XYZ file of C-alpha atoms in Angstrom:
538
model
C 3.543 -49.976 -10.887
C 5.470 -52.593 -12.897
C 7.929 -54.898 -11.083
C 10.603 -53.985 -13.608
C 10.230 -50.258 -12.870
C 10.204 -50.398 -9.074
C 12.372 -47.694 -7.571
C 12.854 -47.132 -3.857
C 12.046 -43.424 -4.070
C 8.791 -44.207 -5.904
C 7.737 -46.924 -3.458
C 8.626 -44.649 -0.530
C 6.344 -41.914 -1.917
C 3.388 -43.042 0.189
C 0.075 -41.209 0.459
C -1.371 -41.505 3.962
C -4.388 -39.299 3.250
C -7.660 -41.177 3.795
C -9.598 -41.985 0.605
C -12.675 -39.981 -0.343
C -14.967 -43.032 -0.317
C -15.713 -45.048 2.805
C -13.966 -48.408 3.046
C -17.198 -50.361 2.549
C -17.745 -48.574 -0.741
C -14.402 -49.445 -2.362
C -13.862 -52.675 -4.260
C -10.580 -54.622 -4.179
C -8.262 -53.884 -7.097
C -5.941 -56.663 -8.261
C -2.877 -55.393 -10.049
C 0.501 -56.866 -10.748
C 2.846 -56.939 -7.793
C 0.374 -56.897 -4.890
C -1.360 -60.299 -4.901
C -0.406 -63.973 -4.860
C -1.110 -66.661 -7.431
C -3.717 -69.312 -6.619
C -2.721 -72.810 -5.584
C -2.118 -75.319 -8.366
C -4.775 -78.000 -8.645
C -2.374 -80.957 -8.265
C -1.179 -79.738 -4.854
C -4.715 -79.102 -3.629
C -5.814 -82.563 -4.708
C -2.833 -84.198 -3.028
C -3.913 -82.626 0.269
C -7.599 -83.457 -0.381
C -8.554 -79.793 -0.213
C -12.067 -78.812 -1.301
C -13.102 -77.217 -4.604
C -9.726 -77.454 -6.348
C -9.886 -75.682 -9.720
C -8.079 -73.232 -11.960
C -9.050 -69.614 -11.397
C -7.514 -66.169 -11.742
C -7.878 -63.343 -9.171
C -7.865 -60.779 -11.996
C -10.969 -62.273 -13.617
C -14.492 -61.431 -12.513
C -15.574 -65.052 -12.148
C -13.660 -66.876 -9.400
C -15.664 -70.074 -10.044
C -16.906 -70.249 -6.468
C -19.009 -73.256 -5.456
C -22.759 -72.709 -5.830
C -23.335 -72.731 -2.076
C -20.294 -70.571 -1.290
C -22.200 -68.230 1.014
C -23.541 -71.099 3.078
C -20.010 -72.560 3.353
C -18.584 -69.253 4.568
C -21.245 -68.659 7.209
C -21.172 -72.251 8.447
C -17.380 -72.177 8.673
C -17.498 -68.863 10.488
C -20.044 -70.303 12.894
C -17.850 -73.359 13.527
C -14.739 -71.260 14.129
C -16.553 -68.956 16.539
C -17.706 -71.987 18.502
C -14.334 -73.738 18.400
C -12.093 -70.796 19.311
C -13.250 -68.710 22.250
C -10.496 -66.176 21.569
C -11.845 -65.588 18.058
C -15.316 -64.835 19.412
C -13.811 -62.421 21.965
C -11.739 -60.671 19.272
C -14.848 -60.197 17.144
C -16.708 -58.547 20.015
C -14.301 -56.430 22.064
C -12.568 -54.138 19.560
C -13.499 -50.490 20.200
C -11.676 -49.272 17.074
C -9.392 -47.038 19.132
C -6.736 -47.085 16.398
C -3.791 -47.954 18.662
C -2.755 -50.592 16.117
C -3.395 -48.489 13.023
C 0.144 -47.308 12.334
C 1.898 -50.411 13.702
C 1.543 -52.619 10.634
C 4.467 -52.585 8.213
C 2.076 -53.050 5.284
C 0.121 -49.935 6.199
C 3.332 -47.971 6.742
C 4.622 -49.162 3.379
C 1.419 -48.689 1.371
C -0.796 -46.093 3.051
C -3.777 -48.358 2.300
C -6.261 -48.019 5.219
C -7.346 -51.635 4.763
C -3.871 -52.635 5.873
C -4.469 -51.021 9.244
C -4.891 -54.060 11.522
C -8.131 -52.669 12.924
C -9.619 -52.268 9.451
C -8.259 -55.573 8.165
C -10.098 -57.225 11.055
C -13.228 -55.202 10.223
C -13.293 -56.855 6.803
C -14.287 -60.048 8.598
C -15.886 -58.513 11.684
C -18.425 -56.613 9.562
C -19.802 -59.905 8.195
C -19.812 -61.370 11.698
C -21.876 -58.396 12.902
C -24.313 -58.706 10.016
C -25.083 -62.390 10.465
C -24.268 -63.194 14.093
C -25.193 -60.126 16.205
C -28.531 -58.555 17.070
C -27.231 -55.023 16.574
C -25.979 -55.846 13.105
C -29.228 -57.479 12.084
C -31.249 -54.515 13.349
C -29.091 -51.553 12.360
C -26.958 -52.872 9.520
C -24.276 -50.470 8.351
C -24.887 -48.144 11.304
C -23.627 -50.972 13.539
C -20.639 -51.659 11.303
C -22.311 -54.586 9.567
C -22.349 -55.453 5.878
C -23.742 -58.197 3.708
C -21.512 -61.026 2.521
C -20.898 -60.662 -1.236
C -18.396 -61.943 -3.763
C -16.567 -58.612 -3.564
C -16.150 -59.174 0.175
C -14.580 -62.587 -0.513
C -12.205 -60.994 -3.023
C -11.323 -58.316 -0.489
C -10.543 -61.003 2.108
C -8.263 -62.781 -0.350
C -6.342 -59.615 -1.176
C -5.860 -58.302 2.368
C -5.569 -61.486 4.425
C -2.649 -62.275 2.151
C -1.209 -58.834 2.833
C -0.817 -59.780 6.485
C 2.239 -61.709 7.620
C 0.655 -62.757 10.924
C 3.604 -61.061 12.645
C 1.480 -59.907 15.621
C 3.219 -56.542 16.038
C -0.178 -54.872 16.187
C -1.131 -57.094 19.119
C 1.714 -55.691 21.224
C 0.043 -52.278 21.131
C -3.617 -53.356 21.442
C -4.987 -52.335 24.874
C -7.355 -55.333 24.743
C -4.770 -57.867 23.567
C -6.549 -58.636 20.314
C -4.436 -60.988 18.208
C -5.107 -59.774 14.683
C -2.920 -62.581 13.343
C -5.462 -65.059 14.668
C -8.200 -63.189 12.806
C -6.099 -63.467 9.641
C -5.707 -67.187 10.303
C -9.477 -67.555 10.606
C -9.995 -65.562 7.406
C -7.567 -67.750 5.508
C -9.181 -70.923 6.840
C -12.526 -69.729 5.512
C -10.983 -68.912 2.125
C -9.387 -72.337 1.933
C -12.795 -73.949 2.498
C -13.768 -72.277 -0.789
C -10.642 -73.466 -2.612
C -9.104 -69.987 -2.479
C -5.595 -70.862 -1.328
C -2.317 -69.500 -2.655
C 0.331 -71.676 -4.238
C 3.273 -70.583 -2.096
C 1.463 -72.108 0.887
C -0.377 -75.083 -0.581
C 2.437 -76.529 -2.714
C 5.070 -76.433 0.075
C 2.485 -78.035 2.387
C 1.821 -80.758 -0.194
C 5.545 -81.350 -0.657
C 6.028 -81.565 3.102
C 3.183 -84.026 3.470
C 4.600 -86.176 0.665
C 8.361 -86.135 1.318
C 8.807 -84.513 4.742
C 10.004 -81.091 3.562
C 8.712 -78.025 1.708
C 11.026 -78.443 -1.262
C 9.909 -81.978 -2.056
C 13.442 -83.340 -1.621
C 13.525 -87.146 -1.533
C 15.497 -88.981 1.204
C 18.477 -89.623 -1.080
C 18.443 -85.965 -2.097
C 18.510 -84.923 1.547
C 21.472 -87.215 2.196
C 23.285 -85.826 -0.842
C 22.773 -82.271 0.462
C 24.140 -83.144 3.895
C 27.098 -85.020 2.374
C 27.799 -82.026 0.157
C 27.851 -79.789 3.237
C 30.305 -82.140 4.956
C 32.593 -81.914 1.905
C 32.312 -78.127 1.881
C 33.337 -78.017 5.528
C 36.498 -79.959 4.714
C 37.411 -77.192 2.267
C 36.478 -74.463 4.768
C 38.009 -75.775 8.018
C 40.160 -78.751 7.053
C 38.127 -81.179 9.162
C 35.708 -83.912 8.100
C 32.787 -83.895 10.494
C 30.176 -86.541 11.176
C 26.596 -85.734 10.128
C 24.513 -88.787 11.101
C 21.214 -89.434 9.323
C 18.477 -91.769 10.649
C 20.785 -92.938 13.431
C 18.785 -94.936 15.951
C 19.559 -94.420 19.610
C 21.178 -90.990 19.255
C 20.593 -88.694 22.197
C 19.210 -85.793 20.143
C 17.107 -85.470 16.993
C 18.099 -82.289 15.148
C 15.391 -80.756 12.950
C 16.069 -77.811 10.627
C 14.102 -75.938 7.960
C 14.830 -77.403 4.523
C 16.192 -74.063 3.322
C 19.140 -74.563 5.707
C 20.627 -77.309 3.564
C 19.468 -75.948 0.229
C 19.254 -72.147 0.312
C 21.556 -69.154 0.381
C 22.423 -67.657 2.892
C 20.830 -70.330 5.102
C 23.446 -72.897 4.060
C 26.318 -71.130 5.814
C 24.431 -71.349 9.108
C 23.922 -75.057 8.405
C 27.688 -75.414 8.100
C 27.935 -73.609 11.434
C 25.639 -76.182 13.073
C 27.729 -79.063 11.762
C 30.996 -77.522 12.924
C 29.619 -76.693 16.377
C 28.102 -80.125 17.015
C 31.318 -81.797 15.879
C 33.464 -79.676 18.184
C 31.377 -80.416 21.293
C 30.896 -84.094 20.387
C 27.105 -83.995 20.430
C 25.405 -87.360 19.867
C 22.715 -86.350 17.399
C 21.000 -87.381 14.199
C 19.107 -85.875 11.301
C 16.005 -87.566 9.894
C 15.133 -87.946 6.225
C 11.423 -87.957 7.125
C 11.511 -85.054 9.591
C 13.700 -83.128 7.166
C 11.652 -79.963 7.650
C 11.068 -78.007 10.829
C 9.079 -75.281 9.102
C 5.322 -75.601 8.983
C 3.347 -73.830 6.275
C 0.219 -75.251 7.858
C 0.408 -72.242 10.191
C -0.590 -70.114 7.210
C -3.363 -72.441 6.071
C -5.409 -74.038 8.854
C -5.149 -75.687 12.269
C -5.640 -79.117 10.722
C -2.752 -78.537 8.318
C -0.491 -77.429 11.186
C -1.202 -80.679 12.970
C -0.695 -82.882 9.901
C 2.706 -81.399 9.057
C 4.001 -81.155 12.632
C 3.226 -84.780 13.491
C 6.307 -86.105 11.689
C 8.710 -84.644 14.270
C 7.386 -86.629 17.213
C 6.879 -89.673 14.980
C 10.560 -89.658 14.035
C 11.703 -88.982 17.595
C 9.800 -92.097 18.662
C 11.016 -94.225 15.729
C 14.663 -93.270 16.183
C 14.543 -93.625 19.955
C 16.116 -90.271 20.799
C 15.883 -88.634 24.229
C 14.967 -85.087 23.145
C 14.963 -82.688 20.185
C 16.854 -79.584 19.064
C 15.363 -77.308 16.391
C 17.225 -74.973 14.062
C 16.751 -71.347 13.043
C 13.221 -70.919 11.694
C 10.408 -68.555 12.609
C 7.092 -70.248 11.813
C 8.616 -73.559 12.881
C 9.002 -72.177 16.386
C 5.614 -70.553 16.768
C 4.086 -73.948 16.033
C 6.491 -75.781 18.348
C 6.165 -73.297 21.190
C 2.406 -72.693 21.079
C 0.697 -75.661 19.401
C 2.907 -78.767 19.262
C 2.219 -80.265 22.671
C -1.568 -79.920 22.474
C -1.807 -80.925 18.806
C 0.623 -83.856 18.657
C 1.630 -84.482 22.273
C 2.091 -85.212 25.030
C 5.628 -86.321 24.234
C 5.810 -88.511 27.323
C 8.086 -90.985 25.548
C 10.872 -88.354 25.528
C 12.980 -87.000 28.394
C 13.134 -83.472 29.719
C 16.017 -81.895 27.749
C 19.345 -81.746 29.571
C 22.502 -80.570 27.808
C 25.020 -83.428 27.813
C 27.799 -80.832 27.592
C 26.862 -78.398 30.385
C 24.285 -80.315 32.420
C 21.771 -77.475 32.047
C 18.123 -78.510 32.342
C 15.996 -76.705 29.767
C 12.933 -76.475 31.988
C 11.124 -74.262 29.493
C 11.074 -77.287 27.154
C 9.908 -79.881 29.672
C 6.529 -80.067 27.944
C 7.457 -80.168 24.256
C 10.914 -81.755 24.836
C 12.305 -79.504 22.102
C 15.001 -76.843 22.558
C 15.836 -73.939 20.243
C 19.386 -74.123 18.914
C 20.045 -70.538 20.069
C 19.191 -71.525 23.648
C 21.481 -74.545 23.355
C 24.380 -72.549 21.878
C 24.058 -69.620 24.297
C 24.254 -72.121 27.149
C 27.443 -73.634 25.690
C 29.058 -70.211 25.421
C 28.001 -69.182 28.918
C 29.676 -72.297 30.355
C 32.863 -71.778 28.293
C 32.448 -75.063 26.448
C 33.568 -73.655 23.085
C 36.520 -71.512 22.083
C 35.616 -68.438 20.055
C 37.680 -65.861 18.192
C 35.513 -62.782 17.623
C 38.082 -61.179 15.327
C 37.198 -63.743 12.676
C 33.986 -61.803 12.081
C 35.703 -58.409 11.938
C 34.886 -58.088 8.228
C 31.237 -57.927 9.300
C 29.603 -55.014 11.108
C 26.506 -56.715 12.418
C 22.973 -55.871 13.435
C 20.176 -58.268 14.394
C 16.621 -58.626 13.125
C 14.296 -60.171 15.698
C 12.316 -62.671 13.673
C 8.650 -62.201 14.597
C 7.790 -65.741 15.605
C 10.880 -66.408 17.701
C 10.760 -62.953 19.320
C 7.088 -62.068 19.851
C 5.863 -65.645 19.489
C 8.451 -67.364 21.678
C 10.257 -64.698 23.691
C 13.766 -65.464 22.448
C 15.226 -61.974 22.691
C 18.495 -62.129 24.624
C 20.036 -65.426 23.492
C 20.800 -64.389 19.896
C 22.240 -61.066 21.056
C 24.389 -62.843 23.625
C 25.708 -65.176 20.901
C 26.425 -62.287 18.528
C 28.205 -60.263 21.207
C 30.421 -63.276 21.956
C 31.172 -64.013 18.296
C 31.436 -60.507 16.813
C 33.424 -57.433 17.824
C 31.110 -55.068 15.974
C 27.452 -55.547 16.863
C 24.884 -52.733 16.918
C 21.170 -52.940 17.623
C 18.640 -51.015 15.578
C 16.410 -48.390 17.284
C 14.544 -49.815 20.274
C 11.070 -49.310 18.824
C 11.978 -51.530 15.849
C 13.408 -54.561 17.695
C 12.661 -57.146 20.379
C 8.894 -57.304 21.161
C 8.292 -54.339 18.829
C 10.314 -55.790 15.972
C 9.229 -55.009 12.438
C 8.516 -57.945 10.156
C 10.519 -58.820 7.045
C 7.329 -58.088 5.086
C 7.270 -61.495 3.413
C 6.291 -64.020 6.072
C 3.225 -66.275 6.394
C 3.709 -67.764 2.932
C 3.618 -64.566 0.876
C 7.343 -64.349 0.077
C 6.802 -64.805 -3.634
C 7.958 -62.999 -6.756
C 4.530 -62.141 -8.100
C 3.720 -59.843 -5.155
C 7.166 -58.252 -5.013
C 5.914 -54.691 -4.784
C 3.834 -55.454 -1.697
C 6.733 -57.361 -0.149
C 9.020 -54.381 -0.621
C 6.401 -52.051 0.789
C 6.026 -54.362 3.782
C 9.811 -54.388 4.192
C 10.043 -50.584 4.165
C 10.055 -50.122 7.986
C 12.686 -52.814 8.501
C 14.746 -51.379 5.652
C 14.552 -47.918 7.226
C 15.805 -49.217 10.582
C 18.713 -51.038 8.941
C 19.516 -47.919 6.950
C 19.795 -45.995 10.228
C 22.470 -48.303 11.675
C 24.242 -48.565 8.335
C 24.618 -44.797 8.176
C 25.518 -44.487 11.874
C 27.770 -47.520 12.357
C 28.586 -48.816 8.867
C 26.546 -52.008 9.326
C 26.997 -54.403 6.396
C 25.325 -57.571 7.741
C 21.791 -58.186 8.958
C 21.539 -61.391 10.996
C 18.335 -63.230 11.890
C 16.959 -66.604 13.015
C 14.231 -67.370 10.486
C 14.324 -69.298 7.226
C 11.779 -66.994 5.589
C 13.742 -63.923 6.712
C 16.927 -65.319 5.197
C 15.087 -65.998 1.949
C 13.295 -62.668 1.624
C 15.381 -60.044 3.422
C 18.152 -60.049 0.773
C 15.698 -58.542 -1.739
C 14.480 -56.046 0.873
C 18.063 -55.036 1.684
C 19.053 -54.743 -1.989
C 16.064 -52.463 -2.561
C 16.133 -50.270 0.552
C 19.725 -50.559 1.864
C 22.120 -51.704 -0.883
C 25.349 -53.154 0.475
C 23.863 -54.954 3.469
C 23.935 -58.758 3.316
C 21.895 -61.287 5.316
C 23.062 -64.182 7.497
C 21.967 -66.561 10.225
C 23.258 -66.317 13.773
C 24.988 -69.698 13.564
C 26.988 -68.587 10.553
C 28.657 -66.137 12.925
C 29.174 -68.987 15.402
C 30.764 -71.140 12.708
C 33.092 -68.322 11.679
C 34.263 -67.582 15.231
C 34.524 -71.213 16.363
C 38.111 -72.331 16.994
C 38.263 -76.095 16.424
C 40.855 -78.682 17.351
C 42.917 -79.629 14.307
C 41.387 -76.987 12.067
C 43.182 -75.378 9.175
C 41.456 -72.278 7.941
C 42.038 -68.715 6.863
C 38.540 -67.643 5.929
C 34.899 -67.699 6.939
C 32.241 -70.187 5.916
C 31.546 -68.191 2.756
C 35.184 -68.543 1.707
C 35.968 -64.906 2.439
C 39.389 -64.339 4.085
C 39.535 -63.360 7.728
C 40.747 -59.835 8.287
C 44.569 -60.079 8.367
C 44.430 -63.793 9.129
C 46.998 -66.289 7.912
C 46.363 -70.010 7.639
C 46.579 -71.422 11.167
C 46.373 -74.841 12.712
C 44.836 -75.212 16.159
C 45.709 -78.254 18.227
């Protein structure tokens, strides 16, 4: 199916009938729209990754190293030894199928190899063949198969049709984290030089300049200054946006898309307005100018390399603690890996809000607080004045971003903020939100143009849930707290639910925020408030 000819009714015509051939007897088929381009050589070399070369997934010869099989089995052996959970996940699955229909890629494609249980079997079958007695004795009867080049190609296709969202894990009776299996599969592929560019190049940029976009320090400053100027036009107030300020109380780290992307940028303006109004003593950093971490989609070592800059800058600038902005993969790394990989952060203080006095005890280890937690606390203690009617042109629903919801447990704070900043807020059906939230379909580094068809298929369940509240309540805005969601959901909405726009939670905060000395008649996008005249607030 050509990208140019994609139609929602065609993509939604999904065949869930099982194929005639068994899954071990079908070879991977690479066609336009369902796979990602390989990493460019320059980015791989910058990161000192092995076996960098030009290759094409559509060609028969992938130019694998001569000892590729030995590399795979040795890497698999090392990972099994290093990660006890991985070894457990390889052994305990009983193939009950509880996860089978929980993956958005299976629901959007009907491809059995996108069932989480079968995606894991792609790797588990090789594990059985080479690392278990039953597999060595009984072969295919025990679910084992020999490692071949076709198996490697299959791994590449399907481990990059997994967004590591972990929805399947919510329903697994044994608690198997299929996302971790995907992470192991990708780490093996990267040992063979089989990375994708939308992961490797952002990682290389981040390692070189501190952010995924490769923006230099002066470029970062220009972007922040531009935002300050835009706020003058929007609210009539010039705010302070300190950069590399030593001795500030808080280091504020955001994903680079916040100061460069649309619709992320309007949430960035919301941050600046909020921090100005409460008088927060904070600073940005030109080096830690990226909270996101594409290492999560590559390897544990890459996670650690890219995350290290945050603590390094906190130490250099002499701050007390850290606030992080709206980003999904940023927060899975911070919440689950940061302290053990780059900590302990014993040079920082346990976070305490200077405005409310609240101790964020959940962050006493990492010393880093999510901006939604910080803002919800401000609102709860009546430290900001809000006018919900300023968002009356929006009828809002909320998409629980996978990594902040399932990965971090932030479920109530964003809803509390939205209910306090919007008069018209409606949740999607309960089996599509909170812990059971559907993914955007484009996370884990696969939000590219070349695999657009698969992205749209992966976004089908989320699109269907949004369509439900649009038809029932007239919803015209989907909010979220993830940089990747904000980048990829607009295309999903345009395809499945035309007329629904995408925004960050703090854009709604910025719209509703009533500031001293402000002069405004519209929202942060420049759209007029509903029936609002220009007003000055003193």
